[in-house]
Structures are given as C-alpha cells and as structure tokens.
Short mmCIF file of C-alpha atoms and ligand atoms in Angstrom, two decimals:
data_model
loop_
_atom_site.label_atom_id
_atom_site.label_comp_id
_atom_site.label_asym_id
_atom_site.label_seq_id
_atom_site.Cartn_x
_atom_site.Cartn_y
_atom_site.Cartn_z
CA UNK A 1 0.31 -6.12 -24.77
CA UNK A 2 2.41 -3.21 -23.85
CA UNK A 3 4.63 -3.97 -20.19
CA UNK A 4 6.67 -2.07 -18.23
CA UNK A 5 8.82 -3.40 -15.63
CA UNK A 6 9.73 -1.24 -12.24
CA UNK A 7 13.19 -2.98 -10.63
CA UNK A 8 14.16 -2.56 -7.15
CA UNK A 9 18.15 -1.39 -7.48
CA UNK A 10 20.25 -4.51 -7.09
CA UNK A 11 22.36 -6.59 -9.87
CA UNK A 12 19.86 -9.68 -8.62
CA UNK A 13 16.77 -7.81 -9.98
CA UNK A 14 17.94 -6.34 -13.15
CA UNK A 15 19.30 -10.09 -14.12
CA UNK A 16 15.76 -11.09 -13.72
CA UNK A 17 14.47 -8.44 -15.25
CA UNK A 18 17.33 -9.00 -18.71
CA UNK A 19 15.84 -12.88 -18.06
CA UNK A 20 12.54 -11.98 -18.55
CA UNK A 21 12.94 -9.46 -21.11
CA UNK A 22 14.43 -12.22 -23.52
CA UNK A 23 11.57 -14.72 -22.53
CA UNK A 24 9.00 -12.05 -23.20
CA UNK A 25 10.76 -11.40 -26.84
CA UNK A 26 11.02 -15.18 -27.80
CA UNK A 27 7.39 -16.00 -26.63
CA UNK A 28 5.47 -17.45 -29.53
CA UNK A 29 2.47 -17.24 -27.50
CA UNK A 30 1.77 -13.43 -26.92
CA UNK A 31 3.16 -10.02 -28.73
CA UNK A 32 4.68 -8.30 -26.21
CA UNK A 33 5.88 -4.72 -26.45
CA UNK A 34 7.98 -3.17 -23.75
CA UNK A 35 7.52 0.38 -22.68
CA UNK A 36 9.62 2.83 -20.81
CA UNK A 37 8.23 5.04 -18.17
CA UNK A 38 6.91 8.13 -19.83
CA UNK A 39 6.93 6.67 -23.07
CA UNK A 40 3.06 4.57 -23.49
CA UNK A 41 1.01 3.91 -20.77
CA UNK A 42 1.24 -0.10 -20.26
CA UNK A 43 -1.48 -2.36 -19.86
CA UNK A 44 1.15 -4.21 -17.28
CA UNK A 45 3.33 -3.73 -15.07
CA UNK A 46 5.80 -5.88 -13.84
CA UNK A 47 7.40 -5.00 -10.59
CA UNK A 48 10.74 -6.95 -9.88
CA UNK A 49 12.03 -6.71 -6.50
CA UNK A 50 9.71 -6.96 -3.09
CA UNK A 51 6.98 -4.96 -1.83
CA UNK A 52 8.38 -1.90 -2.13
CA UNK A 53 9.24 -2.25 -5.17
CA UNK A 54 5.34 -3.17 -6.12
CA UNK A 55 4.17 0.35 -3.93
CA UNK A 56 6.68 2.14 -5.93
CA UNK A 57 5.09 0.65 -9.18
CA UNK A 58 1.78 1.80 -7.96
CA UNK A 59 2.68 5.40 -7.47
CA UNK A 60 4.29 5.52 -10.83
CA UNK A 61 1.71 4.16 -12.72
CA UNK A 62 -1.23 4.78 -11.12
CA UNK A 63 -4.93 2.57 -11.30
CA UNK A 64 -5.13 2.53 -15.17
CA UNK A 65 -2.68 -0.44 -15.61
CA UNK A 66 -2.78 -4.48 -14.02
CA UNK A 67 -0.06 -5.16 -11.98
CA UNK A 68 2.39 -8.89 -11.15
CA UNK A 69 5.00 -8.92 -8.94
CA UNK A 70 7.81 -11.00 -8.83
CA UNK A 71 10.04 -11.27 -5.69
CA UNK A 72 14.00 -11.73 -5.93
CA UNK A 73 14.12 -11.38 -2.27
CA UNK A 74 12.70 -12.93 0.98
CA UNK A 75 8.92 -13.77 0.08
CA UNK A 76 6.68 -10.53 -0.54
CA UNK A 77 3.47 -9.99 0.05
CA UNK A 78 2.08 -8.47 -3.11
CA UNK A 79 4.36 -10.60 -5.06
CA UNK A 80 3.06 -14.15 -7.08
CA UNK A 81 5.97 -15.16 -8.84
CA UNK A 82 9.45 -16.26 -7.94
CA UNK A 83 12.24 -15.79 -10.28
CA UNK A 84 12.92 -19.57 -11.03
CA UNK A 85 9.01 -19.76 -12.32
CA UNK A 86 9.49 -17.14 -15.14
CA UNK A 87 9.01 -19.69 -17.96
CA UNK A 88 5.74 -20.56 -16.30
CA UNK A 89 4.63 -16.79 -15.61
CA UNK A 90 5.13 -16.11 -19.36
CA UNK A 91 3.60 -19.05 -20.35
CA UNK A 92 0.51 -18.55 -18.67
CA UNK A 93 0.66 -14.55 -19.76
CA UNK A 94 0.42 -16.29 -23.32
CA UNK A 95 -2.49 -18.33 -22.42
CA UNK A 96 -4.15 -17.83 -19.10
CA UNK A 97 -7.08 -15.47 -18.90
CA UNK A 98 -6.01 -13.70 -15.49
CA UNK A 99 -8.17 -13.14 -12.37
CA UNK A 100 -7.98 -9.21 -11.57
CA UNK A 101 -8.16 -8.78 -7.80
CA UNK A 102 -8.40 -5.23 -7.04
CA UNK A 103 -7.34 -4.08 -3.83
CA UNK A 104 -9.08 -0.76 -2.14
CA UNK A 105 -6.48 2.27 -1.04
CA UNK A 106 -6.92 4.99 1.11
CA UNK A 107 -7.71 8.79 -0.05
CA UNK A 108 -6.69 11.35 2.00
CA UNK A 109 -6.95 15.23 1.87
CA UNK A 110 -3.87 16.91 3.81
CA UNK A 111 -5.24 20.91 4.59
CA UNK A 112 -2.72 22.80 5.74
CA UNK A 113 -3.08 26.11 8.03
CA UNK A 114 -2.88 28.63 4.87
CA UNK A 115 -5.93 26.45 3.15
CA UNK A 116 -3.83 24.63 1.00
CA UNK A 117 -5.45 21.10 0.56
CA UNK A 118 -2.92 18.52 -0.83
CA UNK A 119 -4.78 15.13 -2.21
CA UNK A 120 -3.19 11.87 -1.58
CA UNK A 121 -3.53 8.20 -1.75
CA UNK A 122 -2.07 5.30 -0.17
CA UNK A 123 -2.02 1.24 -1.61
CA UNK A 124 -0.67 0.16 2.36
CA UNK A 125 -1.21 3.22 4.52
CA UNK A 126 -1.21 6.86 5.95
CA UNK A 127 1.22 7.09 8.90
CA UNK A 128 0.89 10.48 11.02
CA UNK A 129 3.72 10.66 13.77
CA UNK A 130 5.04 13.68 15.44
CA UNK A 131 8.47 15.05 14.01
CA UNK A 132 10.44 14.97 17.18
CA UNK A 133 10.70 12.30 19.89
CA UNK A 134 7.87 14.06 22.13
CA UNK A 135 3.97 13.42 22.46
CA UNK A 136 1.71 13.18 19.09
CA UNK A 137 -1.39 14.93 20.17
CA UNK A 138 -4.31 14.65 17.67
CA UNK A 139 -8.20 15.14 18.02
CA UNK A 140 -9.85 11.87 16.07
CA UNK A 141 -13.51 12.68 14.74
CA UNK A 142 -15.59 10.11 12.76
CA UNK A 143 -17.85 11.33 10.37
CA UNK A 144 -17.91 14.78 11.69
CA UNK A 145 -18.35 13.85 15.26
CA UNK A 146 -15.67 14.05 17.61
CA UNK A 147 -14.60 10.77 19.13
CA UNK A 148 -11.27 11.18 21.14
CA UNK A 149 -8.20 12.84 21.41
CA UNK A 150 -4.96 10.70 20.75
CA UNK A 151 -1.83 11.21 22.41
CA UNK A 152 1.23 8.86 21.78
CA UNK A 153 3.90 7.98 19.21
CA UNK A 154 1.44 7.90 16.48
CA UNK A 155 -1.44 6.68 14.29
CA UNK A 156 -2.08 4.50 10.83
CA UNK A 157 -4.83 4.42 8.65
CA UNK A 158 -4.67 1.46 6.39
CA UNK A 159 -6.01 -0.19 3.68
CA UNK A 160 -7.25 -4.14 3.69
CA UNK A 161 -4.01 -5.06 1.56
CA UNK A 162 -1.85 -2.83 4.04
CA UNK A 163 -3.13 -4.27 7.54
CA UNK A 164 -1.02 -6.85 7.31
CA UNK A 165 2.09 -4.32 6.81
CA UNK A 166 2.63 -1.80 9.50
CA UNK A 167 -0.75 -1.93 10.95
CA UNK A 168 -0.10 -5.90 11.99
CA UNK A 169 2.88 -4.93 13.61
CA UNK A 170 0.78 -2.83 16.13
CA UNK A 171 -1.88 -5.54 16.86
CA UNK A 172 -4.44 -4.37 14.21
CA UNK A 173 -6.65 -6.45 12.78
CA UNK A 174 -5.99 -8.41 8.85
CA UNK A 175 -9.00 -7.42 6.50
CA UNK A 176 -9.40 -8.89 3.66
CA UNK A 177 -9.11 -7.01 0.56
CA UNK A 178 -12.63 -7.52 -0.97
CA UNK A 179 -13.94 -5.50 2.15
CA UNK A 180 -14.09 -1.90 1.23
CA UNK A 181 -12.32 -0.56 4.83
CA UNK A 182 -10.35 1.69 6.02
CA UNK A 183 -8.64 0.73 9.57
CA UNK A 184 -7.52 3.30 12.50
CA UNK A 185 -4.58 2.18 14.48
CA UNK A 186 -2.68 3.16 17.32
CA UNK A 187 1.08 3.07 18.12
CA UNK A 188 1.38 3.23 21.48
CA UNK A 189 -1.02 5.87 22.75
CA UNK A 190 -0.96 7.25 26.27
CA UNK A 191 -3.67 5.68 28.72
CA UNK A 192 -4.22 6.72 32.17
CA UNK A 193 -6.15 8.64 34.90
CA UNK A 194 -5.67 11.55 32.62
CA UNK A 195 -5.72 10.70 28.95
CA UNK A 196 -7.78 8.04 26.82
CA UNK A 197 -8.25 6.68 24.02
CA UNK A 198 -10.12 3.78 22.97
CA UNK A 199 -6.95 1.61 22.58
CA UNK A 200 -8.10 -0.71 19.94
CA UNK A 201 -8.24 -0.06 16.10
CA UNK A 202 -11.40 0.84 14.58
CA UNK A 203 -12.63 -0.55 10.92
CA UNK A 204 -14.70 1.78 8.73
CA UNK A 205 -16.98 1.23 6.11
CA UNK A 206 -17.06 2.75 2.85
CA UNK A 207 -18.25 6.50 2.77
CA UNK A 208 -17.06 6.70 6.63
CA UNK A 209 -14.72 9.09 7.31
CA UNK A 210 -11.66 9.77 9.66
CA UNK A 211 -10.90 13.71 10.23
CA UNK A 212 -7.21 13.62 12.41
CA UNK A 213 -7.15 17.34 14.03
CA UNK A 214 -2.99 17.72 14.06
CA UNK A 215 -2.14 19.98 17.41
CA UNK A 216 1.50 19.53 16.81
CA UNK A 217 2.97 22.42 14.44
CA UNK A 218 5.42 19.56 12.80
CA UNK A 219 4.44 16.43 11.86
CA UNK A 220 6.02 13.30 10.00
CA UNK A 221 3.89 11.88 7.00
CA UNK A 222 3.88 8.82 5.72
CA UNK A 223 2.36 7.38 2.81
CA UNK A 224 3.49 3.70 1.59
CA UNK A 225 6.98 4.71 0.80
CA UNK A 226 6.98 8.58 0.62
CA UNK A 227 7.30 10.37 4.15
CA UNK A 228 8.40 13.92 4.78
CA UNK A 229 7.77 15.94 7.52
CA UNK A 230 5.00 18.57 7.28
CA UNK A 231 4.70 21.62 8.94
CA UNK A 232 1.22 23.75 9.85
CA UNK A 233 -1.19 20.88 9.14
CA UNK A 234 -4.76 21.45 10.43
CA UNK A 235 -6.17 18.31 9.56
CA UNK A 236 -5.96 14.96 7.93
CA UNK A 237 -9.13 13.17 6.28
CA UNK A 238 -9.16 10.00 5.37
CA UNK A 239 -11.68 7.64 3.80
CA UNK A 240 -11.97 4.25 1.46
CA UNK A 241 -10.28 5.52 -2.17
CA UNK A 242 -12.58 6.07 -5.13
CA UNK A 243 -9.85 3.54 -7.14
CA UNK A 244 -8.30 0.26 -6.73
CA UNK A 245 -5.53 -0.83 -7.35
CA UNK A 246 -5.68 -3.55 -9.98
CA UNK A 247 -3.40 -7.20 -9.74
CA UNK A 248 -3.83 -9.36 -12.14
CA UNK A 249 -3.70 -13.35 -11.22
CA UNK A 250 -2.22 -15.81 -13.50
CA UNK A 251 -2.18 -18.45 -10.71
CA UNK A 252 -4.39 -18.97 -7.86
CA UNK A 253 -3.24 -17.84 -4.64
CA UNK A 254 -5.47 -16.59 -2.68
CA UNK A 255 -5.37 -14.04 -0.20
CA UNK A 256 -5.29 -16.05 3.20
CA UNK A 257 -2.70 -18.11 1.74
CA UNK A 258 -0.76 -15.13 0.96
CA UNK A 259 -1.32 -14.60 4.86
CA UNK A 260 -0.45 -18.03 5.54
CA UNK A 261 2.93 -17.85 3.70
CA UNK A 262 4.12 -14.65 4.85
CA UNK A 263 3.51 -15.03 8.86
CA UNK A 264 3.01 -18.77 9.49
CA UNK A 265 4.25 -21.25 7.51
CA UNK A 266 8.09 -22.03 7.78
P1 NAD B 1 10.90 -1.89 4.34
O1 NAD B 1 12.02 -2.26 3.42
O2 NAD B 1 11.21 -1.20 5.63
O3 NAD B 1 10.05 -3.22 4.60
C1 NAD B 1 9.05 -3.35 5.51
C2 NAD B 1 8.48 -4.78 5.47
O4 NAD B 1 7.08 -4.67 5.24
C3 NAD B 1 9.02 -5.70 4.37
O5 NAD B 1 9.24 -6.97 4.94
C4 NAD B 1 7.87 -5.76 3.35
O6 NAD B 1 7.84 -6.99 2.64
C5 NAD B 1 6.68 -5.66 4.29
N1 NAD B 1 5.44 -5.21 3.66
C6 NAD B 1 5.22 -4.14 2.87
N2 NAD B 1 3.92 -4.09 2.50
C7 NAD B 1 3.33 -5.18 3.08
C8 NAD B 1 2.01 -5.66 3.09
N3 NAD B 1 1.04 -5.01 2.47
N4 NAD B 1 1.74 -6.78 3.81
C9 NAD B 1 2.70 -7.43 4.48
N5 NAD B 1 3.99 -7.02 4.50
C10 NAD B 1 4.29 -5.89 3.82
O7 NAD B 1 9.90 -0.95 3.55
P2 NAD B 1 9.22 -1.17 2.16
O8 NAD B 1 9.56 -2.52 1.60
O9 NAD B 1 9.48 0.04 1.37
O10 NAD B 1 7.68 -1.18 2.59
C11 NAD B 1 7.06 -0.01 3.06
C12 NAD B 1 6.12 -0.47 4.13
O11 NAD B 1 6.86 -0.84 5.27
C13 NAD B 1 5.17 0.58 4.63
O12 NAD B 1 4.07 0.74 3.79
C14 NAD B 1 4.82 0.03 5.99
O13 NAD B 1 3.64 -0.74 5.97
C15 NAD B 1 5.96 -0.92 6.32
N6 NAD B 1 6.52 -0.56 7.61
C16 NAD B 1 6.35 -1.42 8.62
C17 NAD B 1 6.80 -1.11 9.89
C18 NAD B 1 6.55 -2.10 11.00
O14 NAD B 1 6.06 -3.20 10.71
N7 NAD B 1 6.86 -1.75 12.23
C19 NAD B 1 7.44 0.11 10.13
C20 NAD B 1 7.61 0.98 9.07
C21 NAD B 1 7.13 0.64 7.79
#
C-alpha cells in the first residue's frame, strides 16, 4: 500500500508523523511504501494535524486516494485517530477491511466579467463575502429562476460534512453526509421594510442548482482553506460535486457521534 502523510507545521505533528513512520516500517502485518507528494499517487493518505490539515490533504490529492486523519490537537472533526492509538491504527491497517464513507463536496463554476469560467470544488464550503466592510449585495436564483436578492455580510454554500463547520456557526442546519445536498446560508443578511430575504438556509437536492449574481465589483472567496479576493465576478454556480471525497474507516464511529463529540459531550 503506497501512503502519504500531509502534517500540519508544528514539532508535535512531525513527532507523530517520525512515530508512525517507524510503526508503519516494522509492521509485520502490511507492506507499506511511503510516497512523497509528486512522486506516486498513494492509495492513502494520512493527514496529521486537525481539520485543516485533512482539507489541505484533500486539495493536494484530490478524490483518487482514501483518506485517515489523525488529530494532535483539540479533537477534529474529520479526524478518527488520536496519537496515543497509533499501534492500534496500524494494527487494524494490517488487518481490518475498512468502511469507505464518502462524503459529497460542492462544485462550483466562478465566471468572471471577461467570460473566463474558473472550476472549483469545496470538501466544507464556498464562502462569498464582500471585500470591504460595506453591504454584500447578490441576486440568488435556483435552478434558473430568480428567488431573492441578498444583502448582508455574506453567504455559504456547504457541503453535508461542512455544515457543521462554518455553516453551524450561522444557525444552519447539520446534514448528514450520505444525503447528496448542498446547503445555502446566510450571515447576517439585511431584513426590513425595504430588503428581504428568506432568512433561513435552504437544502438542495442533487442536480439543483444555486446561481449567486455578484453586484459588488470586489468580492472575497472562500473555499475550505483557500480565499482571495476576486475582482469582476458575474456569477457564482454552485451544485452537489460529481466526486466524493473518500475516508476510509478502520473503527466505527459514526457520523452523529462525531457530532456528539465535537459540540456536546464534555
Ligand atoms: P481554523 O483554524 O480557523 O479553524 C476553524 C475551526 O473549524 C476549527 O476548530 C476546525 O476544527 C473546525 N472545522 C473545520 N472543518 C470542520 C467541519 N467540517 N466540521 C466541524 N468543524 C470543522 O481553520 P481551518 O482549521 O483551516 O478550517 C477551515 C474551516 O474553518 C473553513 O472551512 C470554515 O468552515 C471554518 N470557519 C469557520 C468559521 C466560523 O465558525 N465562524 C469562520 C471561518 C472559517
């Protein structure tokens, strides 16, 4: 089996990672041959560090590979493993036939004023806000039909896996990753006598799509960990991705528990 590992840049991680790297070589129960970026595509990768770490893993590699996480800071959310269980993880790489959950992303297509069309994909979620501190203004249509115009700070489209990231944090709902969905949010959109929007998020089916109209002539873009700020953008569409990103399970822990651990339990 050919594993790479993506670290997160502290002395913690790469310990762990040095750990694991002698494990891996002195397991009798697997071959394993680790691969530098560039070099072989993997058939794993390991991401050491938290979730950022794992969404940086995910835009290196891409959807061809399975991907573990294991967290050497607070609990993550992608994560499985902890770095006191590594004799375990590579015990049950050795011997455990793993469970691949795959978790649906978001495609979008950025098109630009000059026609350029710029394709993108996101494992958490698309974040449009306007580049300065005044009003995002942005005309929402659903599946060619126009539905509202947004004004406020900003809005997120997110995956299942990602609505518990920054999409919680605005009151959106948690959808569970075996629902092929794509989720409109709304951070903190103007609603009066003048203005409206419908000031809850919306969940779309597969197929469905989101087309964001951009008024503004600079915008900030976010996508998982990547933002920049974009200038002349006519629209934004969004819908469910054509691929998935692919974890692979050595130990059963299952998605509301994930939910459980990160935002409930003590
Ligand atoms: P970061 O270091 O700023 O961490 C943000 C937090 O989000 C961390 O606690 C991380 O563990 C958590 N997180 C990331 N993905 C998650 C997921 N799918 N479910 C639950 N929690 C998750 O940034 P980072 O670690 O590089 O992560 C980037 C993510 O941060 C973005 O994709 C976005 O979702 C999130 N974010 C959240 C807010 C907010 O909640 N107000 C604001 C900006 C960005």
């Amino acid at each position: 089996m050919k594993i790479a590992t993506v670290l997160r840049n502290d002395d913690y991680s790469r310990e762990v990672n040095e750990a694991l790297r002698q494990k891996l070589a002195a397991s009798e129960a697997g071959t394993y041959q680790l691969v530098e970026h560039g070099d072989e595509q993997p058939d794993l990768v390991l991401s050491i560090g938290g979730d950022g770490t794992l969404l940086e893993a995910v835009h290196q590699y891409g959807f061809q590979p399975t991907y573990v996480g294991i967290h050497t800071g607070h609990l993550g959310f992608y994560a499985d493993w902890r770095p006191d269980e590594l004799d375990e993880f590579v015990r049950a790489l050795g011997s455990v036939e793993p469970l691949i959950a795959e978790y649906p992303t978001v495609q979008c297509r950025i098109q630009t004023k000059d026609g350029q069309i710029h394709h993108k994909w996101a494992l958490n979620e698309l974040v449009i806000r306007n580049a300065t501190l005044s009003t995002l203004v942005v005309c929402v249509f659903i599946n060619g039909d126009e539905f509202e115009t947004f004004r406020g700070d900003g809005l997120i489209v997110s995956s299942p896996s990602g609505s518990t990231a920054y999409n919680k944090a605005v009151n959106g709902a948690i959808v569970h990753p075996s629902l092929e969905a794509i989720q409109l949010s709304e951070i903190a959109s103007i609603n009066n006598q003048t203005y409206r929007t419908l000031n809850s998020s919306l969940v779309l089916p597969k197929h469905h799509e989101i087309e964001l109209i951009v008024m503004n002539p600079e915008i900030m873009i976010g996508l998982d960990r990547e933002q920049g700020v974009w200038r002349d953008v006519r629209a934004i569409v969004c819908r469910v991705g054509t691929d998935k990103v692919r974890f692979a399970r050595y130990k059963r822990l299952p998605f509301w528990g994930r939910v459980r651990n990160a935002f409930i339990k003590d």
